[in-house]
Each structure stands twice: as C-alpha cells, then as structure tokens.
XYZ file of C-alpha atoms in Angstrom:
290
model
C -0.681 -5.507 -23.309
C 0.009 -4.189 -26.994
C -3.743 -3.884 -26.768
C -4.104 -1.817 -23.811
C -0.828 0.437 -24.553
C -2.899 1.848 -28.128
C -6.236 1.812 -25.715
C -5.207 4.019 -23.255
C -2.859 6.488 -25.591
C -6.307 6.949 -28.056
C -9.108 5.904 -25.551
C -8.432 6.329 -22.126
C -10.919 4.384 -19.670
C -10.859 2.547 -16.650
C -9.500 -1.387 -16.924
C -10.018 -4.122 -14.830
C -7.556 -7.203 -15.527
C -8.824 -10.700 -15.218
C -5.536 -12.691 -15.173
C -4.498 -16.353 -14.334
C -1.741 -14.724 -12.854
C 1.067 -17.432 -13.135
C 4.677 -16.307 -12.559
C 4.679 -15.041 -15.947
C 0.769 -13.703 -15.862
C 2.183 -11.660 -12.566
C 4.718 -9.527 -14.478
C 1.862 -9.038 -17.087
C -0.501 -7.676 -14.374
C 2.220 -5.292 -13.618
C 3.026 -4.047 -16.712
C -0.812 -3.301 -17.301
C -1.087 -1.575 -14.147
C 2.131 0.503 -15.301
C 0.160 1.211 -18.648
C -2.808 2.656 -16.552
C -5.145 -0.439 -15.565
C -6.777 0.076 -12.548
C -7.032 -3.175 -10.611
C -6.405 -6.723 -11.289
C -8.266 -10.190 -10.184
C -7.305 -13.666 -10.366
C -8.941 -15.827 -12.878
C -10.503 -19.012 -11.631
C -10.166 -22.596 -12.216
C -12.639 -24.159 -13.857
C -12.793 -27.361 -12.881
C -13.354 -26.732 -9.537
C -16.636 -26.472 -8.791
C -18.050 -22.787 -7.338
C -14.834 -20.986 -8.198
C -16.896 -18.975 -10.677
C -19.327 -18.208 -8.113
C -16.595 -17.309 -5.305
C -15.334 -14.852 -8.260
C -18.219 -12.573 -8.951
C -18.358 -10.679 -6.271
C -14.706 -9.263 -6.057
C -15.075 -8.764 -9.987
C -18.593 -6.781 -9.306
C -16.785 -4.615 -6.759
C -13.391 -4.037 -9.003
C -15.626 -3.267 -12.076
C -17.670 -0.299 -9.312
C -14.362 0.834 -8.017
C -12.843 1.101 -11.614
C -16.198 2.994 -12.707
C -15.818 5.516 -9.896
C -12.146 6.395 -10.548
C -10.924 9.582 -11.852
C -8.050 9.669 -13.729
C -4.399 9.032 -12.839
C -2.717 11.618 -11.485
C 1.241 11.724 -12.281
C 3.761 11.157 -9.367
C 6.736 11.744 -12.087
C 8.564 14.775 -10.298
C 10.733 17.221 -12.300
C 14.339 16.475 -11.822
C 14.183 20.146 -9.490
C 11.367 18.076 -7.448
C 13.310 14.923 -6.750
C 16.005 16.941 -5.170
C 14.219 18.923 -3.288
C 12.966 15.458 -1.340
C 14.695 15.814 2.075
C 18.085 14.162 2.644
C 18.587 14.760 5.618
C 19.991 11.968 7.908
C 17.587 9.830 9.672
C 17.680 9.684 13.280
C 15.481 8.662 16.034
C 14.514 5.901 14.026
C 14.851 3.109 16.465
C 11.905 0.835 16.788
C 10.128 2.764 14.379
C 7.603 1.695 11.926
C 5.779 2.627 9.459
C 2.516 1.270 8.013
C 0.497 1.710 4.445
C -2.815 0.939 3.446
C -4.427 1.284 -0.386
C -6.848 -0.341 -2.521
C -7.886 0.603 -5.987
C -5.064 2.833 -7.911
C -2.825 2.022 -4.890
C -0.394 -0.087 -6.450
C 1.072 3.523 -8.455
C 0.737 5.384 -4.807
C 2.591 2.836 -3.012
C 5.703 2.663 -6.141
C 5.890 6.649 -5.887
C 6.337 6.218 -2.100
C 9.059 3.165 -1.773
C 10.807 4.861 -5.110
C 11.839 8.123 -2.701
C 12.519 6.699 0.811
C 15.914 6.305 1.634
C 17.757 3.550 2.525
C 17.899 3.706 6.071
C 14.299 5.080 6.449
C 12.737 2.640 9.343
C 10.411 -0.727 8.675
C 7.591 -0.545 6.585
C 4.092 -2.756 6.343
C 2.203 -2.252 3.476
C -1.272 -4.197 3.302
C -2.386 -3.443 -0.771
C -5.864 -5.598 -1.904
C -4.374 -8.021 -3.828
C -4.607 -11.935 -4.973
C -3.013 -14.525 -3.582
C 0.221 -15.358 -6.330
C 0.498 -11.647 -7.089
C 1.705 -10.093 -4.345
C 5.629 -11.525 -4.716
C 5.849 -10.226 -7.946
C 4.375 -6.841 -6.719
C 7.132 -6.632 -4.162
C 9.730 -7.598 -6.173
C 9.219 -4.569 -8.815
C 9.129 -2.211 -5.768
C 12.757 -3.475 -4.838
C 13.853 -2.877 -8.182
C 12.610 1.258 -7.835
C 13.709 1.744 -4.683
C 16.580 1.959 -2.119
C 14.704 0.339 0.583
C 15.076 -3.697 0.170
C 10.870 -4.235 -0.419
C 9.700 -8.082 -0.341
C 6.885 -10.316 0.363
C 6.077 -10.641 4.158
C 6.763 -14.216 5.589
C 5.961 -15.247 9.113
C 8.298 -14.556 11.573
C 10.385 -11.988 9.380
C 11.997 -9.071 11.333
C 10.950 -5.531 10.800
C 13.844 -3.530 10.834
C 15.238 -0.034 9.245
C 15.769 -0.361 5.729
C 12.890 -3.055 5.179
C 9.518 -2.677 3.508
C 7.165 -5.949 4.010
C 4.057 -6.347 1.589
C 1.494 -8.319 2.472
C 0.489 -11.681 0.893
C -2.150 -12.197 -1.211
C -4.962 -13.685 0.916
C -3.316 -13.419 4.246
C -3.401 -10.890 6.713
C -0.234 -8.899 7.904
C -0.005 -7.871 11.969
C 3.083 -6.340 13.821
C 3.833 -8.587 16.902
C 6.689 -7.481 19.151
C 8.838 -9.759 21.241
C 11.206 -7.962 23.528
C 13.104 -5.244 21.802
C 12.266 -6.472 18.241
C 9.168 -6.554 15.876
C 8.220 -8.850 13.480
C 5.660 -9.728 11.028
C 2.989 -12.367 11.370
C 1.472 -13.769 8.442
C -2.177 -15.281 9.407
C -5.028 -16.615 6.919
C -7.875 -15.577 9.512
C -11.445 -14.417 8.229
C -11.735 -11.815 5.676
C -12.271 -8.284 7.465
C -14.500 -5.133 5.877
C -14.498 -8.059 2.765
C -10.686 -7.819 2.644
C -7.749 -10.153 3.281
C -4.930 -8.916 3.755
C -7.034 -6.060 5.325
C -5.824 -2.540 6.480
C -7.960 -2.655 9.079
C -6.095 -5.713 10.642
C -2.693 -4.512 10.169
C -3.339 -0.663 11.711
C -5.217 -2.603 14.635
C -2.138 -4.157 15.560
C -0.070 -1.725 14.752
C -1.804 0.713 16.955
C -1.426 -2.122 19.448
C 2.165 -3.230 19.450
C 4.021 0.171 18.023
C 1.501 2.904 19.589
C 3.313 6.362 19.192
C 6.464 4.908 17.697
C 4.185 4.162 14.084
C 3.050 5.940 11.018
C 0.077 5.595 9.898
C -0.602 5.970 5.740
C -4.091 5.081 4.034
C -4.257 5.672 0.024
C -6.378 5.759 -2.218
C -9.160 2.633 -2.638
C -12.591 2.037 -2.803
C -14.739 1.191 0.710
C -13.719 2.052 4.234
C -11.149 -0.597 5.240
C -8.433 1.086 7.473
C -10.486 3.807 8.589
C -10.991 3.025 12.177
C -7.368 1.299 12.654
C -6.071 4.347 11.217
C -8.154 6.566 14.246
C -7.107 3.576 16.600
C -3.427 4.491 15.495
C -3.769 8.190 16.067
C -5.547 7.371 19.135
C -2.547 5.364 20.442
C -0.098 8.285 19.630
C 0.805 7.612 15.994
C 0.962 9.816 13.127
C -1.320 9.117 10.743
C -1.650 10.977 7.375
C -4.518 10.252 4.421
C -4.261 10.966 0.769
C -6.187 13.974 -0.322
C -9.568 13.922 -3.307
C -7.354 15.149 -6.059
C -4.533 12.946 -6.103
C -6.812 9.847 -5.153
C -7.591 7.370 -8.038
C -10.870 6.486 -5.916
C -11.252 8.448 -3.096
C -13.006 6.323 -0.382
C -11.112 4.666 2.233
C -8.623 8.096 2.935
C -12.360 10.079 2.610
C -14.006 7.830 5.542
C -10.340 7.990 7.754
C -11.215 11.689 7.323
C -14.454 11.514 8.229
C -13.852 9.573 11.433
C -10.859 12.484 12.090
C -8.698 9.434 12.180
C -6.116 11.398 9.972
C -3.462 14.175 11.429
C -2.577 15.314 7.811
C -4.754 14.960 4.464
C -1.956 15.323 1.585
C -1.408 14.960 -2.028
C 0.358 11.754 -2.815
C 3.625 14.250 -3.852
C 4.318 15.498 -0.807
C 3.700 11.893 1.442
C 7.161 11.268 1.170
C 8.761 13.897 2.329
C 6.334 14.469 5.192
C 7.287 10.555 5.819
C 10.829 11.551 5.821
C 10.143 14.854 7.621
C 8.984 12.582 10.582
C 12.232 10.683 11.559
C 14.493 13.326 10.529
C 13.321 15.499 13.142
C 16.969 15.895 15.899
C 14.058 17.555 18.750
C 13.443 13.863 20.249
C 9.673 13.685 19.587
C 10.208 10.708 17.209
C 7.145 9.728 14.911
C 4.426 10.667 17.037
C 5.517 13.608 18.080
C-alpha cells in the first residue's frame, strides 16, 4: 500500500491487485482501489491442483481491461455541488427498485453513487465483478459513506426503501417478487458473458419481475455484460441510463448498452445521482418509468 500511495503520486499507471484477500487482505484491496488501483483478483491456493490454471484467464482479462483504461476521473464535488444534489422528498417510491451494473473502475462509480442517495431513496441491486470473500467487505465501506444501509445480498433478504444489496462474490443476484414484496435471490448458477455475479442476470430479472417500476444503471467495465438486460429493462418500461466515454474508467459495457439503444440517458457519472433522485421525486405520478 505504502508502495502504491508513492507509485501513483510520482508514476501514475494502471494496477491490477493480486490479493489472498482474507478479512484483513479485503480492507487492503480497498484501500488500493481508494489509492487508484484498478481491479483486484483473488490469489489462488496452491496446493490445490489447477487453481493456477483456473486463475489465468480472469488475470489475462484484468491486466487488458487495466491496459485500456484512461485515467480516473474525480467524483469529489465542490461543497456548492453537493448541495445542489436534489433534496427533495421522495415519493412514489413504492415497490420501486433500482439496479447497477459495473466492472473495471466501477467500484469508485458505485461509492460516488451510494455516498449521495438519501436515506429513503428506494431498494437498490448492485451486481460489481468481484471475488468471492471480497464482496462483504466492499459493502460494508459503502455503508460507512452513505445514508442508505448498503450490505452483502443473502438469499431471501427483502428489498425495501432505504436498502442497497451487493452482490456476492461468485454468485449471481436476481429480483424475485412474492406478492406485494421483492426480494433477493442469491444463486451459484453458470457463469454468464464470463461473469458471476453477472449484470446480465440481474437486469434479466429485473426487467422481469419490476418491469416499469425499475432503474436501470450500467457503469463503466470492460466487455458487454448488461447490455442486452439493460435494453430488456427499457423494453419492459424501465429507465435505464449508461455512463458516458469521459467519465468511464473503461468504456465498454455502457458503450455496447448504447450501441444496442438499450440506454434512455448516456451521463457523466456526476450527474447519475441526481437524475436517480430526479426519478422518484417526481409528484406527476409517472413513477420510475415514466
């Protein structure tokens, strides 16, 4: 870490870190990220036999995807910016949700999201390529930023106003609705466009289950997972929005949800928020896919 901090003040470059990622390699993961690393991988064991093998190609397409990226763009707003974030109350917000999707620089995107959503802004997914072991710890430094309560999807939980799930590392995340109330379900399943959790699986369903009462968010990340749940979103009556080129670390999966048309809005990552906001504050009825 002392490493990296001099690195990236005197040499800037894309980092990939290759972590064991116990409890204690976790918050070390994060703090690199905070210092400007670009993605992170779990570290093998080595005495189990084709673990090495099972690692190289994740590490071959983390070390492309770090190669590709531009660099960081700040989120920081001016204390003038931050209040000019909308606080206006939220209404229409029942059996609302919203869902996120981001690879590769996405773990900055998502924190300058979750850090200006109120508290009573309605139930958020948020499906971010990560390892299995990682994800809790990711969560947990979101809940500390925010005014949302953020943690690690389980099986079964509730989605409800006020709650941001992220997925776990290795598992997919769906919306499943029974009656009147949603909930997560937390599935191993087959990896889908190479991913689990995948994007792709979690806009699928949430296109399915939540239709026009969904947002739809894809970040920045390398390959195309999301893009077509993202159009299957819109095409269900949600609003979906992508980040734009400039503010994207690695601009591929919002760039193919733009090329399908699957996105309603393409926006820098500074405004998301308040168009999020702008969305359920809205007193005309139309809700969130209106």
């Amino acid at each position: 870490i002392s490493f990296l901090d001099k690195l990236m003040a005197s040499h800037p470059m894309p980092v990939v870190v290759l972590s064991a990622l116990t409890p204690k390699g976790c918050e070390t993961s994060l703090r690199a990220l905070d210092l400007g690393a670009m993605d992170v991988i779990q570290k093998p064991s080595l005495n189990i036999s084709g673990n090495m093998g099972r690692m190289m190609a994740p590490l071959i397409e983390k070390i492309k995807g770090a190669a590709l990226a531009k660099g960081r763009i700040s989120t920081v707003r001016s204390p003038e910016e931050q209040k000019s974030v909308s606080q206006k109350p939220l209404l229409n917000t029942t059996e609302k949700v919203v869902a996120i999707g981001a690879s590769t620089g996405g773990t900055e995107a998502i924190r300058h999201i979750v850090r200006h959503l109120p508290a009573d802004f309605p139930g958020v997914l948020i499906a971010q390529h990560m390892p299995e072991n990682f994800t809790r710890s990711f969560a947990e430094s979101l809940n500390r930023i925010g005014r949302m309560e953020v943690r690690e999807a389980g099986h079964g939980d509730t989605v409800h106003t006020g709650l941001a799930l992220v997925a776990r590392g290795n598992f997919h995340l769906k919306l499943k609705r029974s009656g009147a109330r949603y909930f997560a379900a937390v599935e191993r399943g087959p990896a889908v466009c190479r991913q689990r959790p995948s994007v792709e699986v979690l806009f699928n369903s949430i296109a399915e289950t939540a239709g026009k009462n969904a947002v739809g968010v894809i970040l920045t990340g390398m390959g195309n997972d999301g893009a077509e749940g993202l159009l299957r979103m819109k095409q269900a009556g949600a609003w979906t929005i992508a980040q734009d080129e400039k503010s994207s670390i690695v601009y591929g999966m919002p760039c193919e949800a733009a090329k399908l048309g699957a996105a309603q809005k393409i926006m820098g990552l500074s405004q998301i928020p308040d168009e999020l906001i702008m969305r359920f504050s809205s007193s005309d009825g139309r809700g969130a896919g209106g």
